[in-house]
């Protein structure tokens, strides 16, 4: 009880006591104090009035406190409801991911089964194909050529190690300048080559440009590697694979620094000859990577058996404005446990870079540095520039 309340209690008790004393006097000493009774009544009335006022004041104070507490409870309830909705949303995302991870889609399962069966026969067929290849390489048929007025050049896009913000690897990119001097972006060049049946020639040309560059870069940075895009049409072209294998044999000292990237969406379209071509290249020490990765229906153990070691994810697919969701975080955890390296590509802003750092070690994109044209002397290129802040 506060000091103010004790004051009220003391005043009421004093007036009541005085009233009782005067009332007693009026009863027992009516002759001596004739006016004691009215005074006692007045004192008791005053005590009652003070008591009523105190009760009213206390009630008003309690009512105001109850109103404040009620508003606080309403606000807390609204916040709790919002948090509950968010938790429900995250729980549904996580449950959906786990269902897809534990129960791969039938088409993917069948696809991986077919790939594994093809690999069993590969070792026997390879010896026979190698003997035939020697005769075919001696007199290869003419290959489709690019338009003579278009100039193709190699560009390198830095792949940043997010643990120290330095360039760790490079992704090979193709730039094409037309007769008017306009340059077509990498994605457009690949798309046009796929439609025109020129993808095998383009991939071979890119490898010829990139292999000498990575050899020079590894003279100073022996852990550096280069990512080369490889189309499904190239893998299915037996002659193109033989020429690419011969090129890798020529640069065998840097074969382990090469990672051949194929599109995730192309994985299901690989024919048995394409799978054989992939294995033939893997036997020469190159590693495999998967670009444009989606977590739905992805069979990580099967990819591991195929020799895939790098998984490239588009930045827009992991960050919808509030960071990577639980499904992507769990996917990254599974990937690291199986010794996959995650690369987040096409990062355009600081928010996407922060999200990438939460699930991956490597990243690339305009936010760090755009692709740069390779100079005549690749060794003159700055290799370990610090990434953009």
mmCIF file of C-alpha atoms in Angstrom:
data_model
loop_
_atom_site.group_PDB
_atom_site.id
_atom_site.type_symbol
_atom_site.label_atom_id
_atom_site.label_comp_id
_atom_site.label_asym_id
_atom_site.label_seq_id
_atom_site.Cartn_x
_atom_site.Cartn_y
_atom_site.Cartn_z
ATOM 1 C CA UNK A 1 0.000 0.000 0.000
ATOM 2 C CA UNK A 2 1.378 3.467 -0.947
ATOM 3 C CA UNK A 3 1.992 6.379 1.483
ATOM 4 C CA UNK A 4 -0.945 8.287 0.039
ATOM 5 C CA UNK A 5 -3.317 5.417 0.764
ATOM 6 C CA UNK A 6 -2.031 5.155 4.346
ATOM 7 C CA UNK A 7 -2.826 8.862 4.808
ATOM 8 C CA UNK A 8 -6.431 8.275 3.745
ATOM 9 C CA UNK A 9 -6.773 5.302 6.076
ATOM 10 C CA UNK A 10 -5.358 7.259 9.002
ATOM 11 C CA UNK A 11 -7.727 10.208 8.369
ATOM 12 C CA UNK A 12 -10.807 7.981 8.157
ATOM 13 C CA UNK A 13 -9.797 6.116 11.328
ATOM 14 C CA UNK A 14 -9.228 9.398 13.177
ATOM 15 C CA UNK A 15 -12.614 10.814 12.240
ATOM 16 C CA UNK A 16 -14.365 7.541 13.036
ATOM 17 C CA UNK A 17 -12.644 7.285 16.426
ATOM 18 C CA UNK A 18 -13.566 10.850 17.279
ATOM 19 C CA UNK A 19 -17.172 10.159 16.315
ATOM 20 C CA UNK A 20 -17.318 7.052 18.476
ATOM 21 C CA UNK A 21 -15.869 8.915 21.472
ATOM 22 C CA UNK A 22 -18.394 11.707 21.174
ATOM 23 C CA UNK A 23 -21.222 9.236 20.680
ATOM 24 C CA UNK A 24 -20.223 7.437 23.870
ATOM 25 C CA UNK A 25 -20.105 10.684 25.769
ATOM 26 C CA UNK A 26 -23.565 11.600 24.517
ATOM 27 C CA UNK A 27 -24.948 8.310 25.740
ATOM 28 C CA UNK A 28 -23.350 8.185 29.145
ATOM 29 C CA UNK A 29 -22.976 11.883 29.871
ATOM 30 C CA UNK A 30 -26.037 13.410 28.296
ATOM 31 C CA UNK A 31 -26.176 16.225 30.860
ATOM 32 C CA UNK A 32 -22.542 17.163 30.602
ATOM 33 C CA UNK A 33 -22.189 17.380 26.781
ATOM 34 C CA UNK A 34 -25.589 17.957 25.178
ATOM 35 C CA UNK A 35 -24.126 18.679 21.685
ATOM 36 C CA UNK A 36 -21.860 15.621 21.487
ATOM 37 C CA UNK A 37 -24.285 13.494 19.458
ATOM 38 C CA UNK A 38 -24.640 15.877 16.493
ATOM 39 C CA UNK A 39 -20.883 16.351 16.397
ATOM 40 C CA UNK A 40 -20.351 12.573 16.424
ATOM 41 C CA UNK A 41 -22.805 12.174 13.582
ATOM 42 C CA UNK A 42 -20.999 14.886 11.620
ATOM 43 C CA UNK A 43 -17.616 13.255 12.177
ATOM 44 C CA UNK A 44 -18.908 9.845 11.132
ATOM 45 C CA UNK A 45 -20.490 11.367 8.009
ATOM 46 C CA UNK A 46 -17.215 13.032 7.187
ATOM 47 C CA UNK A 47 -15.403 9.705 7.617
ATOM 48 C CA UNK A 48 -17.892 8.043 5.261
ATOM 49 C CA UNK A 49 -17.464 10.826 2.706
ATOM 50 C CA UNK A 50 -13.685 10.515 2.850
ATOM 51 C CA UNK A 51 -14.015 6.745 2.462
ATOM 52 C CA UNK A 52 -16.318 7.122 -0.543
ATOM 53 C CA UNK A 53 -13.946 9.615 -2.166
ATOM 54 C CA UNK A 54 -11.018 7.268 -1.612
ATOM 55 C CA UNK A 55 -12.922 4.358 -3.118
ATOM 56 C CA UNK A 56 -13.870 6.479 -6.142
ATOM 57 C CA UNK A 57 -10.260 7.641 -6.659
ATOM 58 C CA UNK A 58 -8.936 4.093 -6.402
ATOM 59 C CA UNK A 59 -11.575 2.824 -8.843
ATOM 60 C CA UNK A 60 -10.710 5.516 -11.373
ATOM 61 C CA UNK A 61 -7.002 4.676 -11.135
ATOM 62 C CA UNK A 62 -7.645 0.942 -11.527
ATOM 63 C CA UNK A 63 -9.938 1.541 -14.516
ATOM 64 C CA UNK A 64 -7.232 3.536 -16.299
ATOM 65 C CA UNK A 65 -4.649 0.834 -15.594
ATOM 66 C CA UNK A 66 -7.008 -1.875 -16.875
ATOM 67 C CA UNK A 67 -7.557 0.095 -20.107
ATOM 68 C CA UNK A 68 -3.791 0.417 -20.651
ATOM 69 C CA UNK A 69 -3.243 -3.293 -19.988
ATOM 70 C CA UNK A 70 -6.108 -4.180 -22.335
ATOM 71 C CA UNK A 71 -4.552 -2.186 -25.183
ATOM 72 C CA UNK A 72 -1.181 -3.820 -24.507
ATOM 73 C CA UNK A 73 -2.770 -7.291 -24.589
ATOM 74 C CA UNK A 74 -4.525 -6.486 -27.891
ATOM 75 C CA UNK A 75 -1.232 -5.354 -29.448
ATOM 76 C CA UNK A 76 0.567 -8.460 -28.175
ATOM 77 C CA UNK A 77 -2.204 -10.675 -29.562
ATOM 78 C CA UNK A 78 -1.908 -9.073 -33.001
ATOM 79 C CA UNK A 79 1.883 -9.554 -32.987
ATOM 80 C CA UNK A 80 1.512 -13.164 -31.867
ATOM 81 C CA UNK A 81 -1.009 -13.840 -34.637
ATOM 82 C CA UNK A 82 1.342 -12.358 -37.243
ATOM 83 C CA UNK A 83 4.266 -14.434 -35.942
ATOM 84 C CA UNK A 84 2.077 -17.540 -35.964
ATOM 85 C CA UNK A 85 1.196 -16.927 -39.625
ATOM 86 C CA UNK A 86 4.875 -16.544 -40.505
ATOM 87 C CA UNK A 87 5.781 -19.742 -38.664
ATOM 88 C CA UNK A 88 2.983 -21.599 -40.469
ATOM 89 C CA UNK A 89 4.317 -20.357 -43.825
ATOM 90 C CA UNK A 90 7.897 -21.425 -43.010
ATOM 91 C CA UNK A 91 6.650 -24.795 -41.748
ATOM 92 C CA UNK A 92 4.789 -25.421 -45.014
ATOM 93 C CA UNK A 93 7.881 -24.497 -47.062
ATOM 94 C CA UNK A 94 10.071 -26.800 -45.002
ATOM 95 C CA UNK A 95 7.578 -29.658 -45.198
ATOM 96 C CA UNK A 96 7.333 -29.252 -48.966
ATOM 97 C CA UNK A 97 11.118 -29.315 -49.342
ATOM 98 C CA UNK A 98 11.474 -32.408 -47.160
ATOM 99 C CA UNK A 99 8.794 -34.196 -49.136
ATOM 100 C CA UNK A 100 10.566 -33.444 -52.423
ATOM 101 C CA UNK A 101 13.980 -34.297 -50.973
ATOM 102 C CA UNK A 102 12.895 -37.656 -49.565
ATOM 103 C CA UNK A 103 10.553 -38.607 -52.396
ATOM 104 C CA UNK A 104 12.167 -37.516 -55.684
ATOM 105 C CA UNK A 105 9.842 -37.103 -58.630
ATOM 106 C CA UNK A 106 9.445 -40.261 -60.708
ATOM 107 C CA UNK A 107 10.865 -38.633 -63.829
ATOM 108 C CA UNK A 108 14.082 -37.696 -62.050
ATOM 109 C CA UNK A 109 14.394 -41.131 -60.440
ATOM 110 C CA UNK A 110 14.020 -42.828 -63.815
ATOM 111 C CA UNK A 111 16.475 -40.394 -65.344
ATOM 112 C CA UNK A 112 19.132 -41.068 -62.708
ATOM 113 C CA UNK A 113 18.547 -44.816 -62.990
ATOM 114 C CA UNK A 114 19.116 -44.621 -66.723
ATOM 115 C CA UNK A 115 22.308 -42.640 -66.192
ATOM 116 C CA UNK A 116 23.693 -45.172 -63.719
ATOM 117 C CA UNK A 117 22.910 -48.062 -66.082
ATOM 118 C CA UNK A 118 24.682 -46.304 -68.923
ATOM 119 C CA UNK A 119 27.811 -45.839 -66.855
ATOM 120 C CA UNK A 120 28.092 -49.591 -66.153
ATOM 121 C CA UNK A 121 28.725 -50.318 -69.813
ATOM 122 C CA UNK A 122 30.943 -47.322 -70.385
ATOM 123 C CA UNK A 123 34.342 -48.876 -69.630
ATOM 124 C CA UNK A 124 33.851 -51.690 -72.173
ATOM 125 C CA UNK A 125 32.577 -49.425 -74.921
ATOM 126 C CA UNK A 126 35.227 -46.781 -74.363
ATOM 127 C CA UNK A 127 38.116 -48.938 -75.628
ATOM 128 C CA UNK A 128 36.248 -49.699 -78.833
ATOM 129 C CA UNK A 129 35.282 -46.052 -79.365
ATOM 130 C CA UNK A 130 38.847 -44.879 -78.744
ATOM 131 C CA UNK A 131 40.133 -47.137 -81.533
ATOM 132 C CA UNK A 132 37.517 -45.837 -83.957
ATOM 133 C CA UNK A 133 38.146 -42.246 -82.889
ATOM 134 C CA UNK A 134 41.766 -42.351 -84.018
ATOM 135 C CA UNK A 135 40.650 -43.067 -87.583
ATOM 136 C CA UNK A 136 37.891 -40.455 -87.586
ATOM 137 C CA UNK A 137 40.070 -37.676 -86.181
ATOM 138 C CA UNK A 138 42.557 -38.173 -89.009
ATOM 139 C CA UNK A 139 40.043 -36.852 -91.539
ATOM 140 C CA UNK A 140 37.260 -34.975 -89.741
ATOM 141 C CA UNK A 141 34.336 -33.691 -91.775
ATOM 142 C CA UNK A 142 33.997 -29.914 -92.083
ATOM 143 C CA UNK A 143 32.421 -28.262 -89.029
ATOM 144 C CA UNK A 144 29.850 -25.461 -89.118
ATOM 145 C CA UNK A 145 31.626 -22.139 -88.907
ATOM 146 C CA UNK A 146 30.619 -18.793 -87.487
ATOM 147 C CA UNK A 147 29.808 -15.904 -89.825
ATOM 148 C CA UNK A 148 33.156 -14.484 -90.982
ATOM 149 C CA UNK A 149 32.301 -10.892 -90.116
ATOM 150 C CA UNK A 150 31.538 -11.641 -86.481
ATOM 151 C CA UNK A 151 34.371 -11.598 -83.973
ATOM 152 C CA UNK A 152 34.257 -13.867 -80.919
ATOM 153 C CA UNK A 153 36.216 -13.031 -77.790
ATOM 154 C CA UNK A 154 36.654 -14.643 -74.390
ATOM 155 C CA UNK A 155 35.495 -12.864 -71.238
ATOM 156 C CA UNK A 156 36.169 -13.911 -67.646
ATOM 157 C CA UNK A 157 33.687 -13.284 -64.843
ATOM 158 C CA UNK A 158 35.245 -13.337 -61.345
ATOM 159 C CA UNK A 159 33.909 -15.893 -58.865
ATOM 160 C CA UNK A 160 34.312 -14.376 -55.401
ATOM 161 C CA UNK A 161 35.213 -16.302 -52.250
ATOM 162 C CA UNK A 162 32.753 -14.802 -49.749
ATOM 163 C CA UNK A 163 34.984 -15.698 -46.794
ATOM 164 C CA UNK A 164 37.586 -13.102 -47.820
ATOM 165 C CA UNK A 165 36.012 -11.151 -50.737
ATOM 166 C CA UNK A 166 38.805 -12.094 -53.169
ATOM 167 C CA UNK A 167 38.578 -13.649 -56.623
ATOM 168 C CA UNK A 168 38.944 -17.419 -56.276
ATOM 169 C CA UNK A 169 37.930 -18.707 -59.743
ATOM 170 C CA UNK A 170 36.610 -17.489 -63.101
ATOM 171 C CA UNK A 171 33.589 -18.295 -65.239
ATOM 172 C CA UNK A 172 34.274 -18.278 -68.979
ATOM 173 C CA UNK A 173 31.921 -16.118 -71.023
ATOM 174 C CA UNK A 174 31.682 -15.496 -74.763
ATOM 175 C CA UNK A 175 31.259 -12.074 -76.296
ATOM 176 C CA UNK A 176 30.402 -11.652 -79.966
ATOM 177 C CA UNK A 177 30.815 -8.368 -81.834
ATOM 178 C CA UNK A 178 28.840 -8.070 -85.063
ATOM 179 C CA UNK A 179 29.770 -6.171 -88.211
ATOM 180 C CA UNK A 180 28.215 -2.976 -86.795
ATOM 181 C CA UNK A 181 30.339 -3.090 -83.649
ATOM 182 C CA UNK A 182 27.482 -4.093 -81.332
ATOM 183 C CA UNK A 183 28.276 -6.792 -78.789
ATOM 184 C CA UNK A 184 25.844 -9.607 -78.047
ATOM 185 C CA UNK A 185 25.670 -10.811 -74.431
ATOM 186 C CA UNK A 186 26.821 -14.298 -73.465
ATOM 187 C CA UNK A 187 23.319 -15.747 -72.983
ATOM 188 C CA UNK A 188 22.186 -14.496 -76.406
ATOM 189 C CA UNK A 189 25.241 -15.959 -78.128
ATOM 190 C CA UNK A 190 24.630 -19.382 -76.568
ATOM 191 C CA UNK A 191 20.925 -19.290 -77.426
ATOM 192 C CA UNK A 192 21.642 -18.383 -81.063
ATOM 193 C CA UNK A 193 24.284 -21.112 -81.291
ATOM 194 C CA UNK A 194 21.856 -23.716 -79.926
ATOM 195 C CA UNK A 195 19.178 -22.740 -82.450
ATOM 196 C CA UNK A 196 21.627 -22.663 -85.356
ATOM 197 C CA UNK A 197 23.306 -25.993 -84.579
ATOM 198 C CA UNK A 198 26.613 -24.254 -83.849
ATOM 199 C CA UNK A 199 26.874 -25.012 -80.141
ATOM 200 C CA UNK A 200 29.540 -27.766 -80.493
ATOM 201 C CA UNK A 201 31.763 -25.440 -82.536
ATOM 202 C CA UNK A 202 31.230 -22.600 -80.073
ATOM 203 C CA UNK A 203 32.057 -24.754 -77.041
ATOM 204 C CA UNK A 204 35.239 -26.032 -78.699
ATOM 205 C CA UNK A 205 36.287 -22.496 -79.607
ATOM 206 C CA UNK A 206 35.694 -21.317 -76.032
ATOM 207 C CA UNK A 207 37.794 -24.186 -74.659
ATOM 208 C CA UNK A 208 40.651 -23.320 -77.054
ATOM 209 C CA UNK A 209 40.615 -19.736 -75.791
ATOM 210 C CA UNK A 210 40.232 -20.592 -72.096
ATOM 211 C CA UNK A 211 42.753 -23.403 -71.547
ATOM 212 C CA UNK A 212 45.883 -21.298 -72.239
ATOM 213 C CA UNK A 213 44.495 -18.575 -69.975
ATOM 214 C CA UNK A 214 43.897 -20.856 -66.988
ATOM 215 C CA UNK A 215 47.399 -22.320 -67.400
ATOM 216 C CA UNK A 216 48.917 -18.824 -67.083
ATOM 217 C CA UNK A 217 46.705 -17.906 -64.157
ATOM 218 C CA UNK A 218 47.563 -21.087 -62.249
ATOM 219 C CA UNK A 219 51.261 -20.305 -62.486
ATOM 220 C CA UNK A 220 50.610 -17.783 -59.690
ATOM 221 C CA UNK A 221 47.392 -19.182 -58.175
ATOM 222 C CA UNK A 222 47.521 -22.969 -58.217
ATOM 223 C CA UNK A 223 44.037 -23.444 -56.697
ATOM 224 C CA UNK A 224 42.245 -21.361 -59.322
ATOM 225 C CA UNK A 225 39.810 -23.051 -61.711
ATOM 226 C CA UNK A 226 37.726 -22.013 -64.689
ATOM 227 C CA UNK A 227 34.065 -22.863 -65.350
ATOM 228 C CA UNK A 228 33.303 -23.660 -69.013
ATOM 229 C CA UNK A 229 29.669 -23.897 -70.195
ATOM 230 C CA UNK A 230 28.907 -27.043 -72.172
ATOM 231 C CA UNK A 231 25.721 -27.579 -74.166
ATOM 232 C CA UNK A 232 23.705 -30.779 -74.386
ATOM 233 C CA UNK A 233 24.198 -30.732 -78.165
ATOM 234 C CA UNK A 234 27.975 -30.795 -77.677
ATOM 235 C CA UNK A 235 27.769 -33.804 -75.363
ATOM 236 C CA UNK A 236 25.642 -35.660 -77.915
ATOM 237 C CA UNK A 237 28.084 -34.918 -80.772
ATOM 238 C CA UNK A 238 30.606 -37.755 -80.753
ATOM 239 C CA UNK A 239 33.113 -35.953 -82.979
ATOM 240 C CA UNK A 240 32.918 -32.780 -80.879
ATOM 241 C CA UNK A 241 33.581 -34.808 -77.723
ATOM 242 C CA UNK A 242 36.583 -36.488 -79.355
ATOM 243 C CA UNK A 243 38.032 -33.123 -80.356
ATOM 244 C CA UNK A 244 37.360 -31.677 -76.911
ATOM 245 C CA UNK A 245 38.959 -34.712 -75.264
ATOM 246 C CA UNK A 246 41.995 -34.299 -77.513
ATOM 247 C CA UNK A 247 42.203 -30.640 -76.555
ATOM 248 C CA UNK A 248 42.113 -31.514 -72.857
ATOM 249 C CA UNK A 249 44.823 -34.132 -73.433
ATOM 250 C CA UNK A 250 46.947 -31.417 -75.017
ATOM 251 C CA UNK A 251 46.515 -29.280 -71.884
ATOM 252 C CA UNK A 252 46.482 -32.199 -69.443
ATOM 253 C CA UNK A 253 48.451 -30.275 -66.797
ATOM 254 C CA UNK A 254 45.457 -27.970 -66.225
ATOM 255 C CA UNK A 255 42.664 -30.531 -66.735
ATOM 256 C CA UNK A 256 41.983 -30.610 -62.993
ATOM 257 C CA UNK A 257 41.405 -26.833 -63.097
ATOM 258 C CA UNK A 258 38.503 -27.165 -65.549
ATOM 259 C CA UNK A 259 34.872 -27.444 -64.459
ATOM 260 C CA UNK A 260 32.402 -28.141 -67.269
ATOM 261 C CA UNK A 261 29.003 -26.591 -66.518
ATOM 262 C CA UNK A 262 25.765 -27.989 -67.926
ATOM 263 C CA UNK A 263 22.306 -26.560 -67.362
ATOM 264 C CA UNK A 264 20.119 -28.289 -64.767
ATOM 265 C CA UNK A 265 17.174 -28.187 -67.171
ATOM 266 C CA UNK A 266 19.280 -30.011 -69.792
ATOM 267 C CA UNK A 267 20.033 -32.896 -67.443
ATOM 268 C CA UNK A 268 16.803 -34.711 -68.259
ATOM 269 C CA UNK A 269 17.392 -34.426 -72.032
ATOM 270 C CA UNK A 270 20.810 -36.090 -72.075
ATOM 271 C CA UNK A 271 20.864 -39.065 -74.430
ATOM 272 C CA UNK A 272 23.009 -42.184 -73.808
ATOM 273 C CA UNK A 273 25.703 -40.865 -76.214
ATOM 274 C CA UNK A 274 25.701 -37.564 -74.300
ATOM 275 C CA UNK A 275 26.142 -39.398 -70.996
ATOM 276 C CA UNK A 276 29.029 -41.354 -72.493
ATOM 277 C CA UNK A 277 30.605 -38.117 -73.670
ATOM 278 C CA UNK A 278 30.287 -36.659 -70.191
ATOM 279 C CA UNK A 279 31.992 -39.674 -68.655
ATOM 280 C CA UNK A 280 34.733 -39.635 -71.301
ATOM 281 C CA UNK A 281 35.630 -36.073 -70.357
ATOM 282 C CA UNK A 282 35.449 -36.852 -66.637
ATOM 283 C CA UNK A 283 38.021 -39.629 -67.116
ATOM 284 C CA UNK A 284 40.526 -36.957 -68.127
ATOM 285 C CA UNK A 285 40.360 -35.264 -64.728
ATOM 286 C CA UNK A 286 37.928 -32.436 -65.390
ATOM 287 C CA UNK A 287 35.140 -31.805 -62.888
ATOM 288 C CA UNK A 288 31.452 -31.209 -63.542
ATOM 289 C CA UNK A 289 29.140 -28.445 -62.419
ATOM 290 C CA UNK A 290 25.410 -27.837 -62.661
ATOM 291 C CA UNK A 291 24.094 -24.328 -63.354
ATOM 292 C CA UNK A 292 20.582 -22.924 -62.958
ATOM 293 C CA UNK A 293 19.943 -25.338 -60.089
ATOM 294 C CA UNK A 294 16.443 -25.799 -58.644
ATOM 295 C CA UNK A 295 15.977 -27.741 -55.403
ATOM 296 C CA UNK A 296 12.747 -29.407 -56.523
ATOM 297 C CA UNK A 297 13.392 -33.059 -57.361
ATOM 298 C CA UNK A 298 17.191 -32.728 -57.241
ATOM 299 C CA UNK A 299 18.898 -36.058 -56.521
ATOM 300 C CA UNK A 300 22.178 -35.085 -54.857
ATOM 301 C CA UNK A 301 23.567 -38.651 -54.447
ATOM 302 C CA UNK A 302 23.045 -39.353 -58.165
ATOM 303 C CA UNK A 303 24.755 -36.084 -59.105
ATOM 304 C CA UNK A 304 27.663 -37.003 -56.861
ATOM 305 C CA UNK A 305 28.097 -40.288 -58.757
ATOM 306 C CA UNK A 306 28.083 -38.363 -62.037
ATOM 307 C CA UNK A 307 31.093 -36.371 -60.831
ATOM 308 C CA UNK A 308 29.216 -33.121 -60.215
ATOM 309 C CA UNK A 309 30.985 -31.042 -57.553
ATOM 310 C CA UNK A 310 29.675 -27.493 -58.077
ATOM 311 C CA UNK A 311 26.038 -26.337 -57.939
ATOM 312 C CA UNK A 312 25.314 -22.857 -59.299
ATOM 313 C CA UNK A 313 22.105 -21.144 -58.126
ATOM 314 C CA UNK A 314 20.607 -17.932 -59.514
ATOM 315 C CA UNK A 315 20.467 -15.180 -56.873
ATOM 316 C CA UNK A 316 16.829 -14.334 -57.668
ATOM 317 C CA UNK A 317 15.706 -17.874 -56.843
ATOM 318 C CA UNK A 318 17.000 -17.795 -53.253
ATOM 319 C CA UNK A 319 16.059 -14.241 -52.224
ATOM 320 C CA UNK A 320 12.510 -12.935 -52.650
ATOM 321 C CA UNK A 321 13.234 -9.865 -50.500
ATOM 322 C CA UNK A 322 13.534 -11.355 -47.013
ATOM 323 C CA UNK A 323 16.576 -13.618 -47.331
ATOM 324 C CA UNK A 324 16.854 -17.330 -48.145
ATOM 325 C CA UNK A 325 13.968 -19.397 -46.781
ATOM 326 C CA UNK A 326 14.282 -22.498 -44.604
ATOM 327 C CA UNK A 327 14.108 -24.790 -47.652
ATOM 328 C CA UNK A 328 17.212 -23.220 -49.242
ATOM 329 C CA UNK A 329 19.083 -23.213 -45.930
ATOM 330 C CA UNK A 330 18.370 -26.915 -45.420
ATOM 331 C CA UNK A 331 19.353 -27.638 -49.035
ATOM 332 C CA UNK A 332 22.672 -25.827 -48.495
ATOM 333 C CA UNK A 333 23.283 -27.866 -45.350
ATOM 334 C CA UNK A 334 22.655 -31.145 -47.212
ATOM 335 C CA UNK A 335 24.899 -30.014 -50.070
ATOM 336 C CA UNK A 336 27.802 -29.171 -47.779
ATOM 337 C CA UNK A 337 27.417 -32.513 -45.998
ATOM 338 C CA UNK A 338 27.843 -34.258 -49.378
ATOM 339 C CA UNK A 339 30.856 -32.060 -50.260
ATOM 340 C CA UNK A 340 29.162 -29.976 -52.950
ATOM 341 C CA UNK A 341 30.311 -26.382 -53.424
ATOM 342 C CA UNK A 342 27.499 -23.858 -53.896
ATOM 343 C CA UNK A 343 27.939 -20.832 -56.173
ATOM 344 C CA UNK A 344 25.307 -18.065 -56.220
ATOM 345 C CA UNK A 345 25.333 -16.339 -59.629
ATOM 346 C CA UNK A 346 23.956 -13.113 -61.144
ATOM 347 C CA UNK A 347 24.132 -11.119 -57.888
ATOM 348 C CA UNK A 348 23.033 -7.559 -58.617
ATOM 349 C CA UNK A 349 22.779 -5.835 -55.215
ATOM 350 C CA UNK A 350 23.902 -5.843 -51.579
ATOM 351 C CA UNK A 351 20.781 -7.678 -50.354
ATOM 352 C CA UNK A 352 21.373 -10.612 -52.698
ATOM 353 C CA UNK A 353 25.050 -10.697 -51.691
ATOM 354 C CA UNK A 354 24.101 -10.909 -47.999
ATOM 355 C CA UNK A 355 21.660 -13.744 -48.726
ATOM 356 C CA UNK A 356 24.296 -15.608 -50.745
ATOM 357 C CA UNK A 357 26.763 -15.422 -47.856
ATOM 358 C CA UNK A 358 24.264 -17.276 -45.649
ATOM 359 C CA UNK A 359 24.150 -20.412 -47.821
ATOM 360 C CA UNK A 360 27.184 -20.442 -50.148
ATOM 361 C CA UNK A 361 30.923 -19.876 -50.168
ATOM 362 C CA UNK A 362 31.252 -18.558 -53.735
ATOM 363 C CA UNK A 363 29.325 -15.910 -55.670
ATOM 364 C CA UNK A 364 29.479 -13.939 -58.922
ATOM 365 C CA UNK A 365 27.597 -11.150 -60.611
ATOM 366 C CA UNK A 366 27.586 -7.474 -61.576
ATOM 367 C CA UNK A 367 27.540 -6.465 -57.896
ATOM 368 C CA UNK A 368 31.114 -7.759 -57.517
ATOM 369 C CA UNK A 369 32.543 -7.257 -61.008
ATOM 370 C CA UNK A 370 31.289 -7.625 -64.591
ATOM 371 C CA UNK A 371 32.892 -10.063 -67.052
ATOM 372 C CA UNK A 372 36.152 -8.688 -68.421
ATOM 373 C CA UNK A 373 37.582 -9.256 -71.876
ATOM 374 C CA UNK A 374 40.778 -11.300 -71.896
ATOM 375 C CA UNK A 375 43.788 -9.332 -73.053
ATOM 376 C CA UNK A 376 46.446 -10.637 -75.368
ATOM 377 C CA UNK A 377 48.531 -11.568 -72.340
ATOM 378 C CA UNK A 378 46.259 -13.234 -69.789
ATOM 379 C CA UNK A 379 48.974 -13.036 -67.152
ATOM 380 C CA UNK A 380 48.581 -9.243 -67.137
ATOM 381 C CA UNK A 381 45.039 -9.531 -65.760
ATOM 382 C CA UNK A 382 44.482 -8.588 -62.086
ATOM 383 C CA UNK A 383 43.605 -11.924 -60.524
ATOM 384 C CA UNK A 384 42.898 -11.248 -56.880
ATOM 385 C CA UNK A 385 41.172 -7.877 -56.875
ATOM 386 C CA UNK A 386 39.131 -7.333 -53.757
ATOM 387 C CA UNK A 387 35.404 -7.591 -54.463
ATOM 388 C CA UNK A 388 33.125 -4.558 -54.420
ATOM 389 C CA UNK A 389 32.083 -3.520 -50.946
#
